[in-house]
């Protein structure tokens, strides 16, 4: 069996180890991916050689060598466009308080494999014989799309609770089904995830959301209780629905929106869009109000939801850029529903575009994904209406530079015309002219000057004769606005 299809880097490396009296195995995710026919350029190996021996063997052979993981028995090497991580057999012990093992080196491949997270990752290929070593039936699990653990899941998850999140991530990435005993252990031990740092949790959630079946991964987190510890706003969407207060199942709706957003992606997984799709309605539980006659309202849930998004994503240590982008999409996702049958003025369209800024393409996808009604006539009408909005945006953008809406007069000219020094008043005038630009579209220069003078008179400023004002300082000034696309 030749899983590597004559990979020269692996073969050459194995020959070097064999000549030194050591065994080298392709292991873990690399074997899994090879069996799935998608082996990449990142190769994982394990060996009986100790780290210092591995370093000696790869020096002079590899184009680059690094030892950042040597405390855990791992040496990295790059060769011919491939990245190799070579780890000495491990037989770790865990304190079961943190997830940090007491690193112990092992002596057998079988002992190394039993300590791995899942059976599909507990296979190895002896590179000297090309024999598949599969003591835990990982290949059968792979063929049957079942996720199970080599040891009992209770032992595995007690050693490293992060494996529970990894289980949900693999459900999403590989479209597997978790073994019943894995689900039972995750449910029983869900609180153990609090031993894991927020940064580690965030990485697994991001990978889960960017998998082929993010819904499956999220459902496993919610059903086992893990989400209550890492994304509590999601299970909170499962609002109780009684016979007198009917409304859409917000949890189910959010999962459908996530699926539909994935279908609208243009070029691979978009983490920001997927986070926004999953979390766009998390403000609903806190804003639900029962109305006379059995109705339900969620007024301003987009405002509340944007604040909740910021709080949760900060807790998960997401970057400031991701946090603000997701929060802004959540805040804006309802705006379209005020469009009606196209009643917005051009001014309202400009504001929609300006408020979305560079998130506009994602906002288009989120709004379209948010249509989950089973009424085909209503769904088609909503999609046609949004088609019309996009056409109006394109038309106005062709006539005006909507990607960079700025006033018709800049800060330096404002100072010259009004005889003002740099300061807050210049920024205030700039913002007034920008609002006018959004409301009326581009003004010719004389009309913009007249509008500036009219505003200045309302502020009680002395309005000089046109063109007579001089700037107090001949320098570029901060007009207080920048591109100001977030307004």
Coordinates of C-alpha atoms in Angstrom, one line a residue:
X1 CA 0.0 0.0 0.0
X2 CA 1.5 3.3 -1.1
X3 CA -0.4 6.1 0.6
X4 CA 2.3 8.6 -0.2
X5 CA 2.3 7.9 -4.0
X6 CA 6.1 7.9 -4.0
X7 CA 6.6 11.1 -2.1
X8 CA 10.4 11.7 -2.5
X9 CA 10.8 13.9 0.6
X10 CA 9.2 11.2 2.9
X11 CA 11.2 8.4 1.2
X12 CA 14.5 10.3 1.4
X13 CA 13.9 11.2 5.1
X14 CA 13.0 7.6 5.9
X15 CA 16.1 6.4 4.3
X16 CA 18.2 8.8 6.4
X17 CA 16.6 7.5 9.6
X18 CA 16.9 3.9 8.6
X19 CA 20.6 4.3 7.9
X20 CA 21.0 5.7 11.4
X21 CA 19.2 2.7 12.9
X22 CA 15.8 4.5 13.5
X23 CA 12.3 4.0 12.4
X24 CA 10.2 6.8 10.8
X25 CA 6.4 6.8 10.5
X26 CA 4.0 9.0 8.8
X27 CA 1.3 9.6 11.4
X28 CA -1.9 11.2 12.5
X29 CA -3.7 13.7 10.3
X30 CA -1.3 13.1 7.4
X31 CA -2.3 9.4 7.2
X32 CA -6.0 10.3 7.5
X33 CA -5.7 12.8 4.7
X34 CA -3.7 10.4 2.6
X35 CA -6.5 7.8 2.9
X36 CA -9.0 10.5 1.9
X37 CA -6.9 11.4 -1.1
X38 CA -6.0 14.9 0.0
X39 CA -2.5 14.7 1.5
X40 CA -1.0 18.2 1.5
X41 CA 2.4 19.6 1.9
X42 CA 2.4 19.6 5.7
X43 CA 3.6 16.1 6.8
X44 CA 3.6 14.8 10.4
X45 CA 6.1 12.0 11.4
X46 CA 6.9 10.1 14.5
X47 CA 10.0 8.2 15.4
X48 CA 11.9 6.3 18.0
X49 CA 14.8 8.7 17.7
X50 CA 15.2 11.3 20.5
X51 CA 14.9 15.0 19.6
X52 CA 18.7 15.6 19.6
X53 CA 19.1 12.7 17.2
X54 CA 16.4 14.0 15.0
X55 CA 18.1 17.4 14.9
X56 CA 21.4 15.8 13.8
X57 CA 19.6 13.8 11.1
X58 CA 17.8 16.7 9.5
X59 CA 20.7 19.2 9.6
X60 CA 22.4 19.4 6.3
X61 CA 19.4 17.7 4.6
X62 CA 16.7 20.2 5.2
X63 CA 16.6 23.6 3.7
X64 CA 15.5 25.0 7.1
X65 CA 15.3 23.5 10.6
X66 CA 13.5 24.9 13.7
X67 CA 13.3 23.6 17.3
X68 CA 10.5 25.7 18.8
X69 CA 8.7 22.5 19.8
X70 CA 11.7 20.6 20.9
X71 CA 10.5 20.6 24.6
X72 CA 7.6 18.5 23.4
X73 CA 9.8 16.3 21.3
X74 CA 9.1 18.0 17.9
X75 CA 11.6 19.2 15.4
X76 CA 10.5 21.1 12.3
X77 CA 12.1 20.9 8.9
X78 CA 11.4 22.3 5.4
X79 CA 12.4 20.5 2.2
X80 CA 11.4 20.9 -1.5
X81 CA 8.3 22.9 -0.6
X82 CA 7.1 20.5 2.1
X83 CA 7.0 21.1 5.8
X84 CA 7.9 18.2 8.1
X85 CA 7.2 17.9 11.8
X86 CA 9.0 15.0 13.4
X87 CA 8.1 14.1 16.9
X88 CA 9.6 11.4 19.1
X89 CA 7.2 8.7 20.3
X90 CA 5.3 10.1 23.3
X91 CA 3.8 8.5 26.3
X92 CA 2.6 11.6 28.2
X93 CA 1.0 11.8 31.6
X94 CA -1.6 14.6 32.3
X95 CA -2.3 16.3 35.6
X96 CA -6.0 16.7 34.6
X97 CA -6.0 20.2 36.0
X98 CA -4.6 21.9 33.0
X99 CA -4.2 20.5 29.5
X100 CA -0.4 20.6 29.7
X101 CA 1.1 17.1 29.7
X102 CA 4.2 16.0 31.6
X103 CA 6.2 15.1 28.5
X104 CA 7.5 11.6 28.4
X105 CA 9.1 9.9 25.5
X106 CA 7.9 6.4 24.5
X107 CA 9.5 3.4 22.9
X108 CA 6.8 2.0 20.6
X109 CA 4.5 3.2 17.9
X110 CA 1.6 1.4 19.5
X111 CA 2.1 3.4 22.8
X112 CA 2.3 6.6 20.8
X113 CA -1.0 6.0 18.9
X114 CA -3.1 5.1 21.9
X115 CA -2.6 8.6 23.4
X116 CA -3.9 10.4 20.3
X117 CA -7.3 12.2 20.2
X118 CA -9.4 10.1 17.7
X119 CA -9.0 6.8 16.0
X120 CA -8.9 8.4 12.5
X121 CA -5.8 10.3 13.7
X122 CA -4.3 7.2 15.4
X123 CA -2.9 5.5 12.3
X124 CA 0.6 5.4 11.1
X125 CA 2.5 4.2 8.0
X126 CA 5.9 2.5 8.5
X127 CA 7.9 4.3 5.8
X128 CA 10.4 1.5 5.5
X129 CA 7.7 -1.1 4.6
X130 CA 4.8 1.1 3.6
X131 CA 2.7 -0.9 6.1
X132 CA -0.4 0.7 7.6
X133 CA -0.4 0.4 11.4
X134 CA -4.0 0.7 12.6
X135 CA -4.5 -0.9 16.1
X136 CA -7.6 1.1 16.8
X137 CA -9.5 0.5 13.5
X138 CA -9.1 4.1 12.4
X139 CA -9.4 3.1 8.7
X140 CA -12.8 1.5 9.3
X141 CA -13.9 4.6 11.2
X142 CA -12.8 6.8 8.3
X143 CA -14.7 4.7 5.8
X144 CA -17.8 4.7 8.0
X145 CA -17.4 8.5 8.8
X146 CA -17.5 7.8 12.6
X147 CA -15.5 9.8 15.1
X148 CA -14.3 7.8 18.1
X149 CA -11.4 7.8 20.5
X150 CA -8.6 5.2 20.8
X151 CA -8.9 5.1 24.6
X152 CA -12.2 5.7 26.3
X153 CA -13.5 9.2 25.6
X154 CA -13.7 9.9 29.3
X155 CA -9.9 9.2 29.6
X156 CA -9.1 11.2 26.5
X157 CA -11.2 14.2 27.4
X158 CA -10.0 14.2 31.0
X159 CA -6.4 14.4 29.7
X160 CA -7.2 17.2 27.3
X161 CA -10.7 18.8 27.3
X162 CA -9.9 20.7 24.1
X163 CA -10.4 17.4 22.3
X164 CA -14.2 17.9 22.9
X165 CA -14.0 21.0 20.8
X166 CA -11.8 19.3 18.3
X167 CA -14.5 16.6 18.0
X168 CA -17.1 19.2 17.0
X169 CA -14.5 20.8 14.6
X170 CA -13.9 17.4 12.9
X171 CA -17.7 16.9 12.6
X172 CA -17.7 20.1 10.6
X173 CA -14.5 19.6 8.6
X174 CA -14.9 15.9 7.8
X175 CA -18.7 15.6 7.9
X176 CA -18.4 12.7 10.4
X177 CA -20.9 11.4 12.9
X178 CA -19.7 11.2 16.6
X179 CA -19.8 7.8 18.2
X180 CA -22.6 7.6 20.9
X181 CA -20.0 7.2 23.7
X182 CA -18.2 10.3 22.5
X183 CA -21.4 12.3 22.7
X184 CA -22.2 10.9 26.1
X185 CA -18.7 11.8 27.4
X186 CA -18.9 15.3 26.0
X187 CA -22.2 15.9 27.6
X188 CA -21.1 14.5 31.0
X189 CA -17.8 16.4 30.9
X190 CA -18.7 19.7 29.1
X191 CA -17.8 21.8 32.1
X192 CA -14.2 20.6 31.8
X193 CA -13.8 22.9 28.8
X194 CA -13.4 25.8 31.3
X195 CA -9.8 24.5 31.8
X196 CA -9.0 25.6 28.3
X197 CA -7.8 29.2 27.5
X198 CA -10.0 31.5 25.5
X199 CA -7.4 31.7 22.7
X200 CA -7.4 27.9 22.2
X201 CA -11.2 27.8 22.2
X202 CA -11.3 30.6 19.6
X203 CA -9.0 28.7 17.2
X204 CA -11.2 25.6 17.4
X205 CA -14.5 27.6 16.9
X206 CA -13.0 29.4 13.9
X207 CA -11.9 26.1 12.3
X208 CA -15.3 24.6 13.0
X209 CA -17.1 27.5 11.4
X210 CA -14.9 27.4 8.3
X211 CA -15.5 23.6 7.8
X212 CA -17.8 22.1 5.2
X213 CA -20.6 21.4 7.7
X214 CA -20.5 24.2 10.4
X215 CA -24.1 23.5 11.3
X216 CA -23.2 19.9 12.3
X217 CA -20.4 21.2 14.5
X218 CA -22.5 23.9 16.2
X219 CA -25.4 21.4 16.8
X220 CA -22.9 19.0 18.6
X221 CA -21.6 21.9 20.8
X222 CA -25.2 22.9 21.7
X223 CA -26.6 19.4 22.2
X224 CA -23.7 18.3 24.5
X225 CA -23.8 21.5 26.6
X226 CA -20.3 22.7 25.4
X227 CA -21.8 25.8 23.8
X228 CA -23.2 26.9 27.1
X229 CA -19.6 27.4 28.2
X230 CA -18.0 28.8 25.0
X231 CA -20.8 30.4 23.0
X232 CA -23.7 30.7 25.5
X233 CA -25.6 33.1 23.2
X234 CA -26.2 30.3 20.7
X235 CA -28.1 27.8 22.9
X236 CA -30.0 30.8 24.3
X237 CA -31.6 31.2 20.9
X238 CA -33.7 28.1 21.6
X239 CA -36.6 30.2 22.9
X240 CA -39.6 28.4 24.4
X241 CA -42.5 28.7 22.0
X242 CA -46.0 28.2 23.4
X243 CA -49.3 27.8 21.7
X244 CA -50.3 31.4 22.3
X245 CA -47.1 33.2 21.3
X246 CA -46.0 31.7 18.0
X247 CA -42.8 32.8 16.4
X248 CA -40.0 31.4 14.3
X249 CA -37.6 29.0 16.1
X250 CA -34.7 31.5 16.3
X251 CA -32.0 28.8 16.9
X252 CA -33.1 26.8 13.9
X253 CA -33.4 30.0 11.8
X254 CA -29.9 31.0 12.7
X255 CA -28.5 27.6 11.6
X256 CA -30.4 27.9 8.3
X257 CA -29.0 31.4 7.8
X258 CA -25.5 30.0 8.4
X259 CA -26.0 27.3 5.8
X260 CA -27.4 29.8 3.3
X261 CA -24.6 32.2 3.9
X262 CA -22.1 29.4 3.2
X263 CA -23.9 28.7 -0.1
X264 CA -23.5 32.4 -1.1
X265 CA -19.7 32.6 -0.6
X266 CA -17.6 33.4 -3.6
X267 CA -14.1 32.2 -2.8
X268 CA -13.8 29.8 0.1
X269 CA -14.8 30.1 3.8
X270 CA -15.5 33.6 5.1
X271 CA -15.1 33.6 8.9
X272 CA -16.6 37.1 9.3
X273 CA -19.7 36.3 7.3
X274 CA -20.2 32.9 9.0
X275 CA -19.9 34.5 12.5
X276 CA -22.3 37.2 11.5
X277 CA -24.8 34.7 10.1
X278 CA -24.7 32.5 13.3
X279 CA -24.9 35.4 15.7
X280 CA -27.1 37.9 13.8
X281 CA -30.1 37.3 16.0
X282 CA -28.5 36.8 19.4
X283 CA -30.2 40.0 20.7
X284 CA -33.6 38.4 20.3
X285 CA -33.8 36.6 23.7
X286 CA -33.1 39.8 25.6
X287 CA -35.6 41.9 23.5
X288 CA -38.5 39.5 23.2
X289 CA -41.8 41.0 24.3
X290 CA -45.2 39.3 24.2
X291 CA -47.9 41.5 22.6
X292 CA -51.6 41.6 23.1
X293 CA -53.3 39.0 20.9
X294 CA -50.4 36.6 20.9
X295 CA -47.8 38.4 18.9
X296 CA -44.1 38.7 19.7
X297 CA -41.8 41.5 19.1
X298 CA -37.9 41.8 19.2
X299 CA -37.5 45.6 18.8
X300 CA -33.9 46.8 18.5
X301 CA -32.5 43.3 18.7
X302 CA -29.9 44.3 16.1
X303 CA -28.6 47.0 18.4
X304 CA -28.5 44.7 21.5
X305 CA -27.1 41.9 19.3
X306 CA -24.2 44.0 18.1
X307 CA -23.2 44.9 21.7
X308 CA -23.5 41.2 22.7
X309 CA -21.3 40.2 19.7
X310 CA -18.6 42.6 20.8
X311 CA -18.7 41.2 24.3
X312 CA -18.6 37.6 23.3
X313 CA -15.9 37.9 20.6
X314 CA -13.7 40.0 22.9
X315 CA -14.0 37.2 25.5
X316 CA -12.9 34.7 22.9
X317 CA -9.9 36.9 22.0
X318 CA -10.8 37.6 18.4
X319 CA -9.0 40.5 16.7
X320 CA -10.4 44.0 16.9
X321 CA -11.0 43.9 13.1
X322 CA -13.1 40.8 13.2
X323 CA -15.0 41.9 16.2
X324 CA -16.0 45.3 14.6
X325 CA -16.8 43.7 11.3
X326 CA -19.1 41.1 12.7
X327 CA -20.8 43.6 15.1
X328 CA -21.4 46.0 12.2
X329 CA -22.9 43.3 10.1
X330 CA -25.2 42.3 12.9
X331 CA -26.2 46.0 13.5
X332 CA -27.0 46.5 9.8
X333 CA -28.7 43.2 8.9
X334 CA -32.2 44.6 9.5
X335 CA -31.8 47.9 7.7
X336 CA -32.9 46.5 4.4
X337 CA -36.4 45.6 5.8
X338 CA -37.2 49.3 5.9
X339 CA -36.7 49.4 2.1
X340 CA -40.2 48.1 1.6
X341 CA -41.0 47.9 -2.1
X342 CA -38.3 50.3 -3.1
X343 CA -39.5 53.4 -1.2
X344 CA -36.1 54.5 -0.1
X345 CA -34.8 57.8 -1.5
X346 CA -31.4 57.9 -3.1
X347 CA -30.2 59.5 0.1
X348 CA -31.2 56.4 2.1
X349 CA -29.4 54.2 -0.4
X350 CA -26.3 56.3 -0.1
X351 CA -26.4 55.9 3.7
X352 CA -26.9 52.1 3.4
X353 CA -23.8 51.9 1.3
X354 CA -21.8 54.4 3.4
X355 CA -22.7 52.7 6.7
X356 CA -21.7 49.3 5.3
X357 CA -18.5 50.6 3.9
X358 CA -16.2 47.7 2.7
X359 CA -18.6 45.2 4.4
X360 CA -21.2 45.9 1.7
X361 CA -20.6 42.6 -0.3
X362 CA -20.9 40.6 3.0
X363 CA -24.0 42.6 4.0
X364 CA -25.6 41.7 0.7
X365 CA -24.9 38.0 1.4
X366 CA -26.1 38.2 5.0
X367 CA -29.4 39.9 4.1
X368 CA -30.1 37.4 1.4
X369 CA -29.2 34.4 3.7
X370 CA -31.5 35.9 6.4
X371 CA -34.5 35.1 4.2
X372 CA -35.6 31.7 5.5
X373 CA -39.4 31.8 5.0
X374 CA -41.0 28.6 3.6
X375 CA -43.4 30.8 1.7
X376 CA -41.8 30.6 -1.8
X377 CA -43.8 33.6 -3.1
X378 CA -42.7 35.8 -0.2
X379 CA -39.1 34.5 -0.5
X380 CA -39.0 35.3 -4.2
X381 CA -40.4 38.7 -3.6
X382 CA -37.8 39.5 -1.0
X383 CA -35.0 38.3 -3.3
X384 CA -36.4 40.4 -6.2
X385 CA -36.6 43.5 -3.9
X386 CA -33.0 43.0 -2.9
X387 CA -32.0 42.6 -6.5
X388 CA -33.7 46.0 -7.1
X389 CA -31.7 47.6 -4.2
X390 CA -28.4 46.2 -5.6
X391 CA -29.3 47.6 -9.0
X392 CA -30.0 51.0 -7.5
X393 CA -26.7 50.9 -5.6
X394 CA -24.9 50.1 -8.8
X395 CA -26.6 52.9 -10.7
X396 CA -25.8 55.5 -8.0
X397 CA -22.3 54.2 -7.6
X398 CA -21.7 54.7 -11.3
X399 CA -22.9 58.3 -11.1
X400 CA -21.2 59.1 -7.8
X401 CA -18.1 57.7 -6.1
X402 CA -20.1 55.9 -3.3
X403 CA -17.0 53.9 -2.3
X404 CA -15.5 57.2 -0.9
X405 CA -18.3 59.5 0.1
X406 CA -16.8 62.8 1.2
X407 CA -18.0 66.4 1.4
X408 CA -17.7 68.5 -1.7
X409 CA -15.3 70.9 0.2
X410 CA -12.3 69.6 2.2
X411 CA -11.1 70.9 5.6
X412 CA -8.5 73.2 4.2
X413 CA -11.0 75.0 2.0
X414 CA -13.5 75.2 4.9
X415 CA -10.8 77.0 7.0
X416 CA -10.1 79.4 4.1
X417 CA -13.7 80.2 3.4
X418 CA -14.7 80.7 7.0
X419 CA -11.4 82.1 8.2
X420 CA -11.1 79.4 10.9
X421 CA -8.0 78.0 12.5
X422 CA -7.7 74.2 12.8
X423 CA -9.9 72.8 15.5
X424 CA -13.2 71.0 16.3
X425 CA -15.3 73.6 14.5
X426 CA -13.8 72.7 11.2
X427 CA -14.6 69.0 11.8
X428 CA -18.2 70.0 12.7
X429 CA -18.5 71.9 9.4
X430 CA -17.0 69.0 7.5
X431 CA -19.5 66.5 9.0
X432 CA -22.4 68.8 8.2
X433 CA -21.3 69.0 4.5
X434 CA -20.9 65.2 4.4
X435 CA -24.5 64.7 5.7
X436 CA -25.6 67.1 3.0
X437 CA -23.7 65.1 0.4
X438 CA -25.4 61.9 1.6
X439 CA -28.8 63.5 1.4
X440 CA -28.5 65.3 -1.9
X441 CA -25.7 63.6 -3.7
X442 CA -22.8 65.6 -5.2
X443 CA -23.1 69.4 -5.2
X444 CA -21.4 71.7 -7.6
X445 CA -18.7 73.9 -6.0
X446 CA -20.7 77.1 -5.7
X447 CA -23.7 75.3 -4.2
X448 CA -21.4 73.6 -1.7
X449 CA -19.9 77.0 -0.7
X450 CA -23.4 78.5 -0.3
X451 CA -24.4 75.5 1.9
X452 CA -21.3 76.0 4.1
X453 CA -22.1 79.7 4.5
X454 CA -25.7 79.0 5.4
X455 CA -24.5 76.5 8.1
X456 CA -22.0 79.0 9.4
X457 CA -24.7 81.7 9.7
X458 CA -26.9 79.2 11.7
X459 CA -23.9 78.7 14.1
X460 CA -23.5 82.4 14.7
X461 CA -20.3 82.6 12.8
X462 CA -19.3 85.6 10.8
X463 CA -19.6 84.8 7.1
X464 CA -16.9 86.5 5.0
X465 CA -17.3 87.4 1.4
X466 CA -16.9 84.4 -0.8
X467 CA -13.3 83.6 -1.3
X468 CA -12.0 86.2 1.1
X469 CA -11.3 84.0 4.1
X470 CA -7.7 82.9 4.7
X471 CA -6.5 79.9 6.6
X472 CA -4.8 80.6 10.0
X473 CA -2.1 78.0 9.1
X474 CA -1.1 76.8 5.7
X475 CA -1.0 73.1 6.6
X476 CA -3.1 70.0 6.0
X477 CA -5.6 69.5 8.8
X478 CA -7.5 66.6 10.1
X479 CA -11.0 67.4 9.2
X480 CA -12.3 65.0 11.8
X481 CA -13.8 62.7 9.3
X482 CA -11.3 60.7 7.4
X483 CA -13.2 58.4 5.0
X484 CA -15.8 58.1 7.9
X485 CA -17.3 55.1 6.2
X486 CA -18.6 53.8 9.5
X487 CA -21.1 56.6 10.1

